PDB file of C-alpha atoms and ligand atoms in Angstrom:
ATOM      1  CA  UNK A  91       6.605  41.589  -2.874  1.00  0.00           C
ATOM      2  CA  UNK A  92       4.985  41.990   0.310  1.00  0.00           C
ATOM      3  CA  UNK A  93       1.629  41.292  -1.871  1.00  0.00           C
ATOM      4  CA  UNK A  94       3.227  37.704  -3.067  1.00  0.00           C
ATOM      5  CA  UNK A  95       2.685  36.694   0.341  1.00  0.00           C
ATOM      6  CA  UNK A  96      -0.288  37.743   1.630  1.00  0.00           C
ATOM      7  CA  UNK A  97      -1.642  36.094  -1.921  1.00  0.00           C
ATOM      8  CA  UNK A  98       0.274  32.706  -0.635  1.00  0.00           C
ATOM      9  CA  UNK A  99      -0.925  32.795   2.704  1.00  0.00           C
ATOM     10  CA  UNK A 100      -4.529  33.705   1.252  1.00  0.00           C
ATOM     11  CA  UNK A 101      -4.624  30.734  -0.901  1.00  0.00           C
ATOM     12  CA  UNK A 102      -3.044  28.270   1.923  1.00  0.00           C
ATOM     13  CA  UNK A 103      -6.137  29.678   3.726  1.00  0.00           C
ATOM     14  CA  UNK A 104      -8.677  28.995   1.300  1.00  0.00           C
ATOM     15  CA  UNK A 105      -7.316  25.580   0.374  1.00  0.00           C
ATOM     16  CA  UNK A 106      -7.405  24.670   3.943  1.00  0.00           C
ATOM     17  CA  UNK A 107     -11.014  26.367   4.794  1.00  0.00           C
ATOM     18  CA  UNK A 108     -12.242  24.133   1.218  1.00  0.00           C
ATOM     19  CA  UNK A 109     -10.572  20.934   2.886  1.00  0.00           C
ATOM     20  CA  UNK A 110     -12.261  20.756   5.616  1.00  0.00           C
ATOM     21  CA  UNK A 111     -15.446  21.912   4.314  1.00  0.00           C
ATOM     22  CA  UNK A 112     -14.945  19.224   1.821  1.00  0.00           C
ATOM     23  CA  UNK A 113     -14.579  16.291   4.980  1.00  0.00           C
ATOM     24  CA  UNK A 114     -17.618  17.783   6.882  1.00  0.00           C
ATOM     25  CA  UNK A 115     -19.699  17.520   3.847  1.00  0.00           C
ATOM     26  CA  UNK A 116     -18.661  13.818   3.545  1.00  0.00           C
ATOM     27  CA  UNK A 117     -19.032  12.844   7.474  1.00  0.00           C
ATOM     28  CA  UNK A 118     -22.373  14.876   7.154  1.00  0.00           C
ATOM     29  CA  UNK A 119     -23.695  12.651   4.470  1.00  0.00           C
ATOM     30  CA  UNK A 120     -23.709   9.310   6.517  1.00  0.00           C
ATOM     31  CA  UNK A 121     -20.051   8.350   4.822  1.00  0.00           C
ATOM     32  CA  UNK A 122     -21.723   6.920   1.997  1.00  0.00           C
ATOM     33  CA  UNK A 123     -19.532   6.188  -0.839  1.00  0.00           C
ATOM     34  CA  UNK A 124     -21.883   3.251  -1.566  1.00  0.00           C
ATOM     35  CA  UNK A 125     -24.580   3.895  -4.129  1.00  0.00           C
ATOM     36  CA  UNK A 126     -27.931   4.542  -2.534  1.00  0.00           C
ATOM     37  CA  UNK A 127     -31.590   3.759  -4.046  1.00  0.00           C
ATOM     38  CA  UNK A 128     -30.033   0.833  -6.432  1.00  0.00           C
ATOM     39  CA  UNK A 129     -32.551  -0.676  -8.476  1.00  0.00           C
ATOM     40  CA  UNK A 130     -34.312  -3.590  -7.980  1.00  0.00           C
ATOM     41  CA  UNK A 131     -33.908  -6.842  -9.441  1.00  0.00           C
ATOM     42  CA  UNK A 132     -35.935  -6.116 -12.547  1.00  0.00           C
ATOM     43  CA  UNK A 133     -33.567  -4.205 -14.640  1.00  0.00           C
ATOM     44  CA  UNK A 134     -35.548  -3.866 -17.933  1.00  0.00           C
ATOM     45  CA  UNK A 135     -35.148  -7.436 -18.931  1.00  0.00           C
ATOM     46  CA  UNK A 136     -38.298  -8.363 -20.869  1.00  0.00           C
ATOM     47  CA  UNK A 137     -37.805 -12.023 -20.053  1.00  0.00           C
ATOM     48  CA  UNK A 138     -39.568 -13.704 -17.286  1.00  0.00           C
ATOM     49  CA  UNK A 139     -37.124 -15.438 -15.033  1.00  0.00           C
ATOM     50  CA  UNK A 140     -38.126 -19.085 -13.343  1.00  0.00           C
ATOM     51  CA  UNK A 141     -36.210 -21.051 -11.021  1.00  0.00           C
ATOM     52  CA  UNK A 142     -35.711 -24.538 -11.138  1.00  0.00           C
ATOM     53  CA  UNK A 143     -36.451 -25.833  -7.526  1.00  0.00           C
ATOM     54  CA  UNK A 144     -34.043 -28.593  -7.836  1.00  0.00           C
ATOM     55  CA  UNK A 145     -30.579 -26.508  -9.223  1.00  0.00           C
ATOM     56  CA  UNK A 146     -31.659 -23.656  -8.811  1.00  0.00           C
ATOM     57  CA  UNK A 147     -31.119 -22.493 -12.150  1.00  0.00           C
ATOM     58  CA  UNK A 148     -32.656 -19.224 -13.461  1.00  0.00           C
ATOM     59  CA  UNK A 149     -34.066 -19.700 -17.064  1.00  0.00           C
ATOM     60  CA  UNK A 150     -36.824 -18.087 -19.474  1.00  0.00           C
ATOM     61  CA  UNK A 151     -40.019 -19.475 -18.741  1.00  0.00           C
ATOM     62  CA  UNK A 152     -40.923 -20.055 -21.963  1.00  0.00           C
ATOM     63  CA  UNK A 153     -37.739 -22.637 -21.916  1.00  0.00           C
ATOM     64  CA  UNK A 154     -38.706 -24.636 -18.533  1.00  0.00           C
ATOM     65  CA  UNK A 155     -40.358 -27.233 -18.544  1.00  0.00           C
ATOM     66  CA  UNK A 156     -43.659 -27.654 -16.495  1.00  0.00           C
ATOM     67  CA  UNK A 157     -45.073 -30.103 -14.224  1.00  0.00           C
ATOM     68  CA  UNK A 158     -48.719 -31.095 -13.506  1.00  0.00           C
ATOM     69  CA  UNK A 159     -48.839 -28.740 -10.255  1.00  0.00           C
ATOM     70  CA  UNK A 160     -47.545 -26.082 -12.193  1.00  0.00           C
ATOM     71  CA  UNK A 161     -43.847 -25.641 -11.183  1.00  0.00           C
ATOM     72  CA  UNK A 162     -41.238 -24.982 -13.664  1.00  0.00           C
ATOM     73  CA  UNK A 163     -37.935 -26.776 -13.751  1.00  0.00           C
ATOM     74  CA  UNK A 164     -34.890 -26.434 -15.920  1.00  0.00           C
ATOM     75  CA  UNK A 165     -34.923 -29.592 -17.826  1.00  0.00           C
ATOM     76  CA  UNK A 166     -37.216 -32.898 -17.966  1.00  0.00           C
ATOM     77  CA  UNK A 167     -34.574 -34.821 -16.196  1.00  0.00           C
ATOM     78  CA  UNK A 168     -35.437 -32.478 -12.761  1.00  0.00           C
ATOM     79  CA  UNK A 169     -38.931 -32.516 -13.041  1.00  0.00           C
ATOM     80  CA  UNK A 170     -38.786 -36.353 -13.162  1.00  0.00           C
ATOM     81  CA  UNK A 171     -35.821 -36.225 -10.089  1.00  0.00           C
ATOM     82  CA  UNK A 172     -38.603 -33.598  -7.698  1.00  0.00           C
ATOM     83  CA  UNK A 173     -41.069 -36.209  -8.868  1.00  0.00           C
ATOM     84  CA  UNK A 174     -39.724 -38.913  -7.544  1.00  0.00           C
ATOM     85  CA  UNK A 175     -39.145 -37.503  -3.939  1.00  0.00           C
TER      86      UNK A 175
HETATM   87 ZN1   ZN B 209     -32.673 -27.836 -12.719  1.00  0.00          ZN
END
């Protein structure tokens, strides 16, 4: 019987002694339950992504529509609205 207890307060120990070893492992590592190293922007998509300067729209480049100086727009309607400015 005497052995119950010691096993109890054994285990109270050890639970105790793995706590805390548990928080100083977390404060150690900077607190960082956000992911580190995420990857960049290009995550495997094979497309290439344009911007139309005048929404803002991402598209395929092979779907925008180009003007003289080269940029790529969304649609012919913005190409002519940045050409008139
Ligand atoms: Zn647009």
């Amino acid at each position: 019987m005497k052995y119950l207890v010691l096993i109890a307060v054994l285990a109270v120990v050890y639970l105790l002694w793995r706590a805390q070893r548990r928080r100083q492992d977390a404060s150690e590592s900077g607190g960082g339950t956000r992911p580190t190293a995420r990857p960049k922007a290009d995550d495997g998509s094979p497309q290439d992504m344009v911007q139309c300067p005048v929404c803002a729209l991402h598209l395929p480049r092979n779907e925008a529509v180009a003007d003289p100086q080269g940029r790529l727009y969304c649609s012919p309607e913005h190409r002519a609205s940045a050409d008139r400015r």
